[in-house]
Coordinates of C-alpha atoms in Angstrom, one line a residue:
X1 CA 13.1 -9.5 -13.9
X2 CA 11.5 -11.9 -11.4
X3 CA 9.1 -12.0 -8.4
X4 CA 9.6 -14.1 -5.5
X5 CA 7.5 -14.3 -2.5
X6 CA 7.5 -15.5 0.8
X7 CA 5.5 -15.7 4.0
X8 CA 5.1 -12.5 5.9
X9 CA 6.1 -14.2 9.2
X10 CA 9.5 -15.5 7.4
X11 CA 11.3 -12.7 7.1
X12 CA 11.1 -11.6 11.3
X13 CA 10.5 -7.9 10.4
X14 CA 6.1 -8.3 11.2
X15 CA 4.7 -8.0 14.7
X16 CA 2.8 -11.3 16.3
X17 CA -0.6 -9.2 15.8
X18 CA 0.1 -9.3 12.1
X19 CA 1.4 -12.9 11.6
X20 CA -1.4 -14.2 13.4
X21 CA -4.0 -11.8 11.2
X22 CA -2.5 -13.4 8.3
X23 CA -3.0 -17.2 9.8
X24 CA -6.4 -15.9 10.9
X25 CA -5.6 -17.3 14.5
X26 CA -8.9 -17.1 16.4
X27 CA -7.5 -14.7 19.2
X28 CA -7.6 -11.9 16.5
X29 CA -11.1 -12.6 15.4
X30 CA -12.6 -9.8 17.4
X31 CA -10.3 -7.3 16.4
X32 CA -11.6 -7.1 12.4
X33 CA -14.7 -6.9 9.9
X34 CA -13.7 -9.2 7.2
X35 CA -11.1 -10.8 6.6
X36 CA -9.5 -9.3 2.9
X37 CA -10.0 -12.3 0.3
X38 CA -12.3 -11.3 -3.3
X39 CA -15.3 -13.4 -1.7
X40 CA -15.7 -10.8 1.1
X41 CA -16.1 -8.0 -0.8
X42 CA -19.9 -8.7 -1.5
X43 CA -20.9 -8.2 2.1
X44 CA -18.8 -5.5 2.3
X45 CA -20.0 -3.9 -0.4
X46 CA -23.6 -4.2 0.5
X47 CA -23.3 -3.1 4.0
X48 CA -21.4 0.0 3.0
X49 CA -23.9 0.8 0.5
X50 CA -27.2 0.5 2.3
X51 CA -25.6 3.1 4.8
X52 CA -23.6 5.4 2.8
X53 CA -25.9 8.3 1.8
X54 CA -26.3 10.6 -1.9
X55 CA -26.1 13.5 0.0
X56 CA -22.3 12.6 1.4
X57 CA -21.5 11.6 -1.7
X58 CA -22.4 14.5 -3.1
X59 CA -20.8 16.5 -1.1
X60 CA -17.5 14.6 -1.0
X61 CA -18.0 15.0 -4.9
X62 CA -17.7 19.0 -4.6
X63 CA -15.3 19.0 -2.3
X64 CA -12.8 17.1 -4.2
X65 CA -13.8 18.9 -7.4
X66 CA -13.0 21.9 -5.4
X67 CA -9.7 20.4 -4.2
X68 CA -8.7 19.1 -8.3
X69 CA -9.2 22.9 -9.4
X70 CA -5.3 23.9 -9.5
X71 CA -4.5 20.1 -11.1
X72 CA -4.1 18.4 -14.0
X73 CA -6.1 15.7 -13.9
X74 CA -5.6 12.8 -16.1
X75 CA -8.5 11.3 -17.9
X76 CA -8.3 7.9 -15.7
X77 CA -9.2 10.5 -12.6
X78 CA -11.6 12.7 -13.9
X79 CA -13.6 9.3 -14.6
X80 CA -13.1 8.2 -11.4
X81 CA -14.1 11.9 -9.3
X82 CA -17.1 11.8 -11.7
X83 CA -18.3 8.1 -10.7
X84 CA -17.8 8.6 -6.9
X85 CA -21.6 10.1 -7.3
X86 CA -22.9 7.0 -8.8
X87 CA -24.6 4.6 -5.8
X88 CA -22.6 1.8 -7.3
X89 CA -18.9 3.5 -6.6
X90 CA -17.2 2.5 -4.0
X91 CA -13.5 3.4 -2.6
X92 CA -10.5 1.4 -1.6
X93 CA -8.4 3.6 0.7
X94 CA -4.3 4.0 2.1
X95 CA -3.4 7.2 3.7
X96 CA 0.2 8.0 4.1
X97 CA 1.9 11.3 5.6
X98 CA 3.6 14.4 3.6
X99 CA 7.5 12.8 3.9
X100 CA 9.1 15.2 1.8
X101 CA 9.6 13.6 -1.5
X102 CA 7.1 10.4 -0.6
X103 CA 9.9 9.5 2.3
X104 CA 10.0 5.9 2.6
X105 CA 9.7 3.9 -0.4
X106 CA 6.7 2.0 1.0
X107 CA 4.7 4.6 -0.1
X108 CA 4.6 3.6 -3.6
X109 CA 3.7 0.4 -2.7
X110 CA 0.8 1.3 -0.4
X111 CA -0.4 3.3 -4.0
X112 CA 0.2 0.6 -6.2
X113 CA -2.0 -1.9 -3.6
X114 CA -4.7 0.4 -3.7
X115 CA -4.6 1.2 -7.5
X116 CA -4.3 -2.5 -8.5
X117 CA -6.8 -4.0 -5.8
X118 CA -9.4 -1.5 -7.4
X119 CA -8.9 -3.1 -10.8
X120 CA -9.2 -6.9 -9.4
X121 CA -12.3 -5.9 -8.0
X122 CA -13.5 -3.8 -11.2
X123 CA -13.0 -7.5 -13.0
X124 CA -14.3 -9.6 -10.3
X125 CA -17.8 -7.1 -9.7
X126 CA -18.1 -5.7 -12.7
X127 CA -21.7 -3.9 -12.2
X128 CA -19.5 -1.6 -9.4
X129 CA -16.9 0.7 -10.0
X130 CA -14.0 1.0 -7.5
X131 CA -11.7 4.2 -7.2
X132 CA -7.9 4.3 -5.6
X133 CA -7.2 7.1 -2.9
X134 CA -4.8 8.1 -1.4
X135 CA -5.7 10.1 2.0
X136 CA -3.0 12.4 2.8
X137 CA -2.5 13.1 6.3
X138 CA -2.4 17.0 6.0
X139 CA -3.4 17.6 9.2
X140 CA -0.5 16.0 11.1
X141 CA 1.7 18.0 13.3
X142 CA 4.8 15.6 13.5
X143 CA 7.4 17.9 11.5
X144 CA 10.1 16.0 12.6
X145 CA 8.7 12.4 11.3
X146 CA 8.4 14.0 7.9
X147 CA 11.2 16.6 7.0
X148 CA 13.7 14.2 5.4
X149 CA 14.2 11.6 3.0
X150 CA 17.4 9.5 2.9
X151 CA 19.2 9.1 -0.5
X152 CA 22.2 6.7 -1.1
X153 CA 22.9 7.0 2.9
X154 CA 22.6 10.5 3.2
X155 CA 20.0 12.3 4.9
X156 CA 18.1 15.1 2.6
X157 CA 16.1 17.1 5.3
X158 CA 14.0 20.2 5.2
X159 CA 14.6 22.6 8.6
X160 CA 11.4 25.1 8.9
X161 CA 10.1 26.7 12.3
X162 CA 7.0 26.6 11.2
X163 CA 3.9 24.7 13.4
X164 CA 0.9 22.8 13.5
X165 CA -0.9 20.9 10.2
X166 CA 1.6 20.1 8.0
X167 CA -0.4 20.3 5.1
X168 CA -0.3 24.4 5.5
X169 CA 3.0 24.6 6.3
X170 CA 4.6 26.8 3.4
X171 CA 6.6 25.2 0.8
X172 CA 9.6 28.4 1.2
X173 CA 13.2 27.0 1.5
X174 CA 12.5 24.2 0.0
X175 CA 14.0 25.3 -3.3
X176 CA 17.5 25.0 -1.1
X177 CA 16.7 21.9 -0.5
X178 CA 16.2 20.9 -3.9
X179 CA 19.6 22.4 -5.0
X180 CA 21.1 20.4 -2.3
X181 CA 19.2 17.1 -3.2
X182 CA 19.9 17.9 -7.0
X183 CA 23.5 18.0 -6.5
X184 CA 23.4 14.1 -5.6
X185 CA 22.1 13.0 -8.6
X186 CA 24.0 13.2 -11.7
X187 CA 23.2 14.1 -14.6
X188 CA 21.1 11.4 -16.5
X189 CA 18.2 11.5 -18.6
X190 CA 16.4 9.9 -14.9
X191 CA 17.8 12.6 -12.9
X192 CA 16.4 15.7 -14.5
X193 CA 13.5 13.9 -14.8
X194 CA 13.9 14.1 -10.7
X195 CA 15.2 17.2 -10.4
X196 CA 12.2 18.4 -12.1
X197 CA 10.0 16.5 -9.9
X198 CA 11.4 18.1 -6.9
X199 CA 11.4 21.3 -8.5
X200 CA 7.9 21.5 -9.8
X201 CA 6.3 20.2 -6.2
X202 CA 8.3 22.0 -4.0
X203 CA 9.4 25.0 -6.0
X204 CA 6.2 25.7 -7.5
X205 CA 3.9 24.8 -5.2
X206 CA 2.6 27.0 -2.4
X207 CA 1.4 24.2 0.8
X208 CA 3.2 21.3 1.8
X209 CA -0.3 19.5 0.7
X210 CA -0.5 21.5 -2.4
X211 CA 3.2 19.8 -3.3
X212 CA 2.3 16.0 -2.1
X213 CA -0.9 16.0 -4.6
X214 CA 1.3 17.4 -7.2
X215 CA 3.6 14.5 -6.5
X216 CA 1.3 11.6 -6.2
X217 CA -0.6 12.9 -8.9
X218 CA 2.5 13.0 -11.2
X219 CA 3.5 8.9 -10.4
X220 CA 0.0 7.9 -10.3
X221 CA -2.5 9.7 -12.0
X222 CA -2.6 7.9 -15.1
X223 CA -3.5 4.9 -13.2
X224 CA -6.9 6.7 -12.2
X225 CA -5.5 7.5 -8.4
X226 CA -7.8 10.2 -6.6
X227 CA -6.5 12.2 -3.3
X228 CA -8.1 13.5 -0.8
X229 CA -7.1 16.3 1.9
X230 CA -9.5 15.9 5.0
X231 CA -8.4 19.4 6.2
X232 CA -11.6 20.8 4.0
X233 CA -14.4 22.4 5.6
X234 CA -17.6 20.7 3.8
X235 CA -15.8 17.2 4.7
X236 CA -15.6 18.4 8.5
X237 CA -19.1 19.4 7.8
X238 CA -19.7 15.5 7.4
X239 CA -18.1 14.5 10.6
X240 CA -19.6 17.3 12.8
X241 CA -22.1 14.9 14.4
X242 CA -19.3 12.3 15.3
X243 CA -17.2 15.5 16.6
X244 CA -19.9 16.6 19.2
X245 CA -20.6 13.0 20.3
X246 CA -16.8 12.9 20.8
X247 CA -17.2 16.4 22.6
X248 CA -20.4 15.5 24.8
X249 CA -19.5 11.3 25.6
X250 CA -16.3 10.9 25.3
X251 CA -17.2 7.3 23.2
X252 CA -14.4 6.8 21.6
X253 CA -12.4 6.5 24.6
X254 CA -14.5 4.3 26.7
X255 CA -14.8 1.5 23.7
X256 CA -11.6 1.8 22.7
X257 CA -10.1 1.2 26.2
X258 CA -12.7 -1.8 26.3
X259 CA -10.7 -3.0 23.6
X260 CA -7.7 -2.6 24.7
X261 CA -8.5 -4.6 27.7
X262 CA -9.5 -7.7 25.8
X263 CA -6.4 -7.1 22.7
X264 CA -3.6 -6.8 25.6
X265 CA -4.4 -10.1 26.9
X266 CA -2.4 -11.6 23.1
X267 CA -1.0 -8.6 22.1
X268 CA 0.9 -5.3 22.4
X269 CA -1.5 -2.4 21.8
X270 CA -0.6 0.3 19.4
X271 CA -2.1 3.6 21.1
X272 CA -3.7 4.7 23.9
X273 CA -7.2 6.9 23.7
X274 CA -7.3 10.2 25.0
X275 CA -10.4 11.2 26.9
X276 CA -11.1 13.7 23.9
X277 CA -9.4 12.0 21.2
X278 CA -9.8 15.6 19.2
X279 CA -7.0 18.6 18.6
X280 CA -8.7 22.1 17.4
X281 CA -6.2 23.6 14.4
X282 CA -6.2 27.5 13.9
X283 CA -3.3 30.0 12.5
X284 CA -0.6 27.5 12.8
X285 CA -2.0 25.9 15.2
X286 CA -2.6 22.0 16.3
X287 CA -3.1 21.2 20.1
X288 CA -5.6 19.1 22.1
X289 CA -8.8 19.2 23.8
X290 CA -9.5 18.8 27.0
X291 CA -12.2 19.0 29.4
X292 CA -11.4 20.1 33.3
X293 CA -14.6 20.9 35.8
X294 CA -17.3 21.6 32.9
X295 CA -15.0 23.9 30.9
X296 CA -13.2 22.8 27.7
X297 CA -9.9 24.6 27.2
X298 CA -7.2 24.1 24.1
X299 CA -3.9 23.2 25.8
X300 CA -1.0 25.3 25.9
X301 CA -3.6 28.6 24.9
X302 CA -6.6 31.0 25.9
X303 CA -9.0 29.4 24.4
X304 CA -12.2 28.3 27.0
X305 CA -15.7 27.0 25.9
X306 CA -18.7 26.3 28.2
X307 CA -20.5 23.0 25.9
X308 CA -23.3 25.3 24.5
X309 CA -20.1 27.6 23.2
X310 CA -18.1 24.9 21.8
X311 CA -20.9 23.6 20.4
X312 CA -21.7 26.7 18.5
X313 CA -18.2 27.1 17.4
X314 CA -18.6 23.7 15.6
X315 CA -21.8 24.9 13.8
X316 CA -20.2 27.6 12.6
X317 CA -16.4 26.2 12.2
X318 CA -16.3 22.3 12.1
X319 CA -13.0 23.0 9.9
X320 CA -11.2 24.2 13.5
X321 CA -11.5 20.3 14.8
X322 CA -9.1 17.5 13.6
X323 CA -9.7 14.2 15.0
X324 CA -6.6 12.2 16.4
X325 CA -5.1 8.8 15.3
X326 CA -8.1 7.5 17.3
X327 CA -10.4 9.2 15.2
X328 CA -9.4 9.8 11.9
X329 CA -9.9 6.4 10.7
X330 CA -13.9 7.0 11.2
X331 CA -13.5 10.5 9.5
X332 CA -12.1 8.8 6.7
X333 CA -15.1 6.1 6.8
X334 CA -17.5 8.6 7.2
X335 CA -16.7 10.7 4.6
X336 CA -15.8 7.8 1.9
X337 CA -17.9 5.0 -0.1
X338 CA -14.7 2.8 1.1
X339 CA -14.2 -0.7 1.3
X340 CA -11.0 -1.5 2.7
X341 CA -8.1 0.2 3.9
X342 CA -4.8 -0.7 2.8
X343 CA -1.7 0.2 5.6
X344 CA 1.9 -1.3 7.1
X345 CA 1.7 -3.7 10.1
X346 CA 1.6 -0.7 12.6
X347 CA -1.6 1.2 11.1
X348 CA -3.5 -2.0 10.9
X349 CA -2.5 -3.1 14.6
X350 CA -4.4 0.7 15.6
X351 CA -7.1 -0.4 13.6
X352 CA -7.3 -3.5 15.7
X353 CA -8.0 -1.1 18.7
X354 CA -11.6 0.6 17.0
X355 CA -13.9 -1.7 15.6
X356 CA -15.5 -1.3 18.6
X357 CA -15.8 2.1 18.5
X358 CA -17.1 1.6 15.1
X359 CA -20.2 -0.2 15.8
X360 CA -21.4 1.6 18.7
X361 CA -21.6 4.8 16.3
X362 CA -22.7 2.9 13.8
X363 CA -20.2 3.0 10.6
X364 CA -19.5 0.0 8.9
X365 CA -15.5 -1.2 9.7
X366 CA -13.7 -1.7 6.4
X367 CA -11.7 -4.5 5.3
X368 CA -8.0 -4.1 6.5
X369 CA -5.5 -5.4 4.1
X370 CA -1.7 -5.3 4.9
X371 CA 0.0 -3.9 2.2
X372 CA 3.0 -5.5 0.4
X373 CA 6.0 -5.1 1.3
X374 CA 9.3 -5.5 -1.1
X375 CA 12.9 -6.4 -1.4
X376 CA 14.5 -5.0 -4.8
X377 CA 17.9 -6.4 -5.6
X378 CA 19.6 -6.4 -9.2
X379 CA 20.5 -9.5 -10.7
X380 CA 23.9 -9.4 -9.6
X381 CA 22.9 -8.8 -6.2
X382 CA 21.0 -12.4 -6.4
X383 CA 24.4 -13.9 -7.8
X384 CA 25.7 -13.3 -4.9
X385 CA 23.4 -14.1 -2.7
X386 CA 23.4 -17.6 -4.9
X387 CA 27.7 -17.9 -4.6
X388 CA 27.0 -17.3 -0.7
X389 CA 24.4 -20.4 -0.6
X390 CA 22.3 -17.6 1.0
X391 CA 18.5 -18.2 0.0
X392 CA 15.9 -15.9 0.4
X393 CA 14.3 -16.5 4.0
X394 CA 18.3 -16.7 4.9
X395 CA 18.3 -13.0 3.8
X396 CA 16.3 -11.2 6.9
X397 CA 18.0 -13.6 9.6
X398 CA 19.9 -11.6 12.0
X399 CA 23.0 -10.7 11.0
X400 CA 25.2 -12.3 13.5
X401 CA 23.1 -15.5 13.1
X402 CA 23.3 -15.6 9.2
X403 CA 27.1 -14.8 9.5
X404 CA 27.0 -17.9 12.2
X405 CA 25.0 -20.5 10.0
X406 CA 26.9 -19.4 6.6
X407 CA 30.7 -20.2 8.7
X408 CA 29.1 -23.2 10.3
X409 CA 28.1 -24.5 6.8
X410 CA 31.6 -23.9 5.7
X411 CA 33.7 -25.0 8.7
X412 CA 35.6 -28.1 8.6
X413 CA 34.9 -29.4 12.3
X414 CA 31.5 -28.3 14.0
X415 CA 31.8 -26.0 16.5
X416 CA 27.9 -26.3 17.6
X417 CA 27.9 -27.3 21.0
X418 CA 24.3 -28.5 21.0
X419 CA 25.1 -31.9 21.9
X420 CA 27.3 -31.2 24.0
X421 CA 24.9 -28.8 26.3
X422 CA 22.2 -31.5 26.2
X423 CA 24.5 -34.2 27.5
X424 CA 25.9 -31.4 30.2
X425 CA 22.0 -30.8 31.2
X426 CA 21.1 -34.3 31.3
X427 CA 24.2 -35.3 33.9
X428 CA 23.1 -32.2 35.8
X429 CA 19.6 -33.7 36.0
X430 CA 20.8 -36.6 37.5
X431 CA 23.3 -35.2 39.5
X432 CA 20.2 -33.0 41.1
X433 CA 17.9 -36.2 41.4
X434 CA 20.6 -37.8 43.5
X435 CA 21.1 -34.6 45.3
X436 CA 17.5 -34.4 46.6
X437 CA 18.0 -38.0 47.8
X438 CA 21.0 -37.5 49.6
X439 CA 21.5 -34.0 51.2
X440 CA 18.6 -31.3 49.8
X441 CA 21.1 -28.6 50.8
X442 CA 23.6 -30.3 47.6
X443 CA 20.6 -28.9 45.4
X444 CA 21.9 -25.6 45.0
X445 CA 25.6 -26.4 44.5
X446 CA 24.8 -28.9 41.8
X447 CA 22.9 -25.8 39.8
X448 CA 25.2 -23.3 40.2
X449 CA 27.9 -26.0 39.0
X450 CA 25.3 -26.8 36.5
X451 CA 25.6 -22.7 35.2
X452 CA 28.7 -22.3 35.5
X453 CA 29.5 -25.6 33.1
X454 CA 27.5 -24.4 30.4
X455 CA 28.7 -20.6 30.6
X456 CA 32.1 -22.3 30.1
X457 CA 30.9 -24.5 27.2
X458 CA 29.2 -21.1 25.4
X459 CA 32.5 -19.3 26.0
X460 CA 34.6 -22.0 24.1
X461 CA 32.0 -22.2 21.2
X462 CA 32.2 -18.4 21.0
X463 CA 36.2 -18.8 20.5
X464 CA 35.7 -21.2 18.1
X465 CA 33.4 -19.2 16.2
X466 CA 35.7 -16.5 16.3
X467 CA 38.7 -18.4 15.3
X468 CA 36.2 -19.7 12.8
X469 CA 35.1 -16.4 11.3
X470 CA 38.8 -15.7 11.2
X471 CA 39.3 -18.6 9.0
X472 CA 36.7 -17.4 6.4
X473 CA 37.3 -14.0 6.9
X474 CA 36.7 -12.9 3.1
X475 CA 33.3 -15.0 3.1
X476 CA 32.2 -13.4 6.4
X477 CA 33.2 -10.3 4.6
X478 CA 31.1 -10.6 2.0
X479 CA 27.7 -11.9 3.6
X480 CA 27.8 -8.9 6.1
X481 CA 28.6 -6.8 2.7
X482 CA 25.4 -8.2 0.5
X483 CA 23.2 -8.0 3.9
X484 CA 23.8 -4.6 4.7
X485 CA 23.9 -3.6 0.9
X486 CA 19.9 -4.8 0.8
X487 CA 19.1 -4.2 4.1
X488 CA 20.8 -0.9 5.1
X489 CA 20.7 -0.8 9.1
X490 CA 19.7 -3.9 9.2
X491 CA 15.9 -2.8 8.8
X492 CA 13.5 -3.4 5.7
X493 CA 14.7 -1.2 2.9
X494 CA 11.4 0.4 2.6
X495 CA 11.7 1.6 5.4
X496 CA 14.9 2.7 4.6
X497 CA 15.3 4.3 1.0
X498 CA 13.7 6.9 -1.2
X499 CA 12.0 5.7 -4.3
X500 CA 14.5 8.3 -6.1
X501 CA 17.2 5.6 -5.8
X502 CA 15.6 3.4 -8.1
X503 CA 14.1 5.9 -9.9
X504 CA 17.5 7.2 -11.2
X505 CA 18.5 3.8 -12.5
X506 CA 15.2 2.4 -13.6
X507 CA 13.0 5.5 -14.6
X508 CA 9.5 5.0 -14.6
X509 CA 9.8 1.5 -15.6
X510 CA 10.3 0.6 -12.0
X511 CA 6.7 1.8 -10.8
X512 CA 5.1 -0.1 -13.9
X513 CA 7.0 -3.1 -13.1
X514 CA 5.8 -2.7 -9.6
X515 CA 2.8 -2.2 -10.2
X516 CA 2.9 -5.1 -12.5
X517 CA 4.2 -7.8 -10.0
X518 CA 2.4 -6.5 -6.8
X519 CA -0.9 -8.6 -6.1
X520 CA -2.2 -7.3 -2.6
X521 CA -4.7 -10.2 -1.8
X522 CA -1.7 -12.5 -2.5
X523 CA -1.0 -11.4 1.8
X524 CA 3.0 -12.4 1.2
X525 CA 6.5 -10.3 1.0
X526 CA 7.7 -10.0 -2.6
X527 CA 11.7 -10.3 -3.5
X528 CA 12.1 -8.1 -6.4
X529 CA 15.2 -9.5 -8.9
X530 CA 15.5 -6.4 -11.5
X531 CA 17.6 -6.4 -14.3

């Protein structure tokens, strides 16, 4: 086994925002606290502490006692839910949704970051203590984003009518599912061990969020990982100031469009604000907030408030109000002793869009830290790769321009017409020089000869490609074969495969060798050679 990395911005699968995070261009300055290297952490650390209060942490300490009661919690765990009421603990956070079976296989790696960055700061501070979580995004409503998992190509996918946080959803027909899923895997040592996973979560488990904490807690609990489900009442309690200033000014949605106005200038922006960035949940379900002529109404129902009776009804039920993708960052903020949060390219790109909004309530913005990201291929998948004269940074290159570099390597006369078109342009040039001295009106004719020259010289490359590729049919066969094979629709295979893939020919051993190679702070894409 062996671990290669390689810049983020090599591979052509990371947005500009995040490239440019990474090379700490000025332009995205504005847009974050810290930047995530070990010397940071001090300030951090000090500025979350002199505003994080006992009595938060005290309740946060019930409520996840409260949410543990119905799991077994490893010793790692309990140590680290009894330490969250100690001043001196602090959190380091990545929140993920309920994908049935964990979904895409970067959510292991998103766990493993936030697991192994607490131990590099346990060694590096070590009069602090630092706790994993894992947020789960219970109150989502997205069914459709979450309700499969792909396995070896095929599509495993949960079909339920039911609506609104998918946390509650009820966990009945997914023991179908499971004999479908199970019917894929063999029968191995690894894949009972799976089946039995499934079974136990999904089977045996009443919620949707009852089944993911089951899961996560089964891979990661040992390693001291603590979970939290935000769809609690004494953790709404917490946030109920930040819900009526949300209700009564509308902040979030004037500083976040500030934001936006300034980001959009370098970048693409991620989400747009609502002008309540709030949805109120109740018996099944999850819709917005909105506020017409002095009257706030739920979309899409009967419910109507006057402010002084919305108001009440968050005294009373702060658990009926879920914050939005705007929003739930600060819950999570507010609620938690945390330090950094730890997400894909995406999530951090929103985070961009609210450290605004942070300040002007007054919350401290946490470190944001992309998470790794990895390529596994077995050894005789790098062999190949090797025999191909296809290096690693080769690897994410489109596939029509790796097939094109790969033939051009191997070709016996050139057939890149680069020369060529700069000699064609440079005759052009003076062609159009001598037009403007002549005849202006000979301008245009010498460009549109100029076109249509090079349109011809691109269509005779093209042919000799082809013949080319024709040539070498069995090595173009076999790049586009290895390239598909580790990246399946030419995406990222995290994004792609189920952790149960590797799981049924590794066993565990693949989450401790992940968690082994995976440094977070090392900011660069991994290349995973297994045996």
């Amino acid at each position: 086994m062996k671990a290669i990395t390689v810049p983020f911005k090599t591979t052509g699968f990371f947005s500009k925002t995040m490239t440019d995070y990474l090379d700490r261009d000025p332009k995205t300055t504005p847009f974050y606290h810290r930047f995530p290297e070990l010397a940071n952490f001090r300030a951090q650390i000090d500025e979350k502490q002199a505003s994080f209060s006992p009595d938060t942490r005290a309740v946060l300490v019930k409520a996840l006692e409260g949410q543990y009661q119905t799991t077994t919690v490893s010793a790692a765990t309990r140590e680290h839910l009894s330490k969250l009421a100690n001043p001196t603990t602090f959190t380091v956070t990545t929140g993920h949704q309920l994908n049935l079976f964990t979904g895409p296989l970067y959510f292991l790696y998103k766990i493993i970051n936030a697991i192994n960055l607490a131990e590099e700061l346990a060694q590096q501070f070590p009069e602090y203590h630092f706790v994993p979580v894992y947020w789960m995004a219970t109150e989502d409503h997205d069914f459709e984003e979450i309700n499969y998992f792909n396995f070896k190509g095929k599509k495993v996918t949960w079909n339920t009518g039911q609506t609104g946080p998918v946390g509650r959803f009820s966990t009945e027909g997914l023991d179908e599912v499971a004999s479908i899923f199970a019917e894929h895997l063999g029968t191995s040592k690894n894949a009972r061990a799976l089946k039995e996973l499934f079974h136990k979560a999904y089977a045996e488990k009443a919620t949707l969020a009852e089944a993911t904490r089951f899961l996560a807690n089964e891979l990661f609990g040992e390693e001291g990982l603590v979970i939290v489900d935000g769809d609690d009442s004494a953790l709404k309690g917490l946030f109920r100031p930040y819900v009526q200033d949300e209700l009564e000014q509308q902040l979030s949605h004037h500083k976040v469009q500030e934001t936006i106005a300034a980001l959009e200038a370098s970048y693409k922006v991620q989400v747009n604000p609502r002008e309540i960035n709030l949805f109120f949940i109740k018996n099944g379900l999850r819709e917005r907030i909105v506020l017409e002529e002095n009257v706030y109404r739920v979309l899409h129902t009967d419910w109507r408030w006057n402010k002084e009776e919305l108001l009440a009804h968050l005294e009373a039920h702060p658990e009926d109000f879920s914050p939005n993708v705007i929003m739930r960052p600060l819950y999570q903020e507010v609620i938690l002793p945390n330090l950094c949060y730890i997400g894909g390219g995406g999530e951090l790109a929103y985070w961009f869009q609210l450290k605004a909004y942070f300040e002007a309530v007054g919350v401290p913005f946490p470190m944001l830290l992309l998470r790794n990201s990895v390529q596994v291929m077995t050894q005789k998948q790098e062999e190949k790769l090797q025999k191909l004269n296809i290096s690693t940074e080769e690897l994410f290159l489109n596939q029509h321009e790796l097939v094109k570099k790969k033939v051009e390597e191997q070709a016996v006369v050139s057939y890149d017409f680069a020369q060529q078109r700069a000699t064609l342009q440079e005759q052009f040039a003076t062609l159009a020089q001598l037009a403007k001295q002549t005849d202006v009106s000979f301008v245009g004719a010498v460009e549109a000869q100029e076109k249509k020259q090079l349109k011809g010289l691109a269509m005779l490359e093209k042919r000799m490609l082809r013949a080319e590729k024709r040539n070498q049919s069995d090595r173009v066969q076999r790049i586009q074969s290895i390239q598909d094979a580790l990246l399946p629709n030419q995406s990222l295979e995290e994004r792609q495969r189920n952790f149960s893939e590797y799981y049924l020919a590794y066993g565990p051993e693949f989450i401790s060798t992940l968690k082994k190679e995976l440094a977070p702070l090392s900011l660069a894409f991994t290349v995973l050679v297994l045996e």
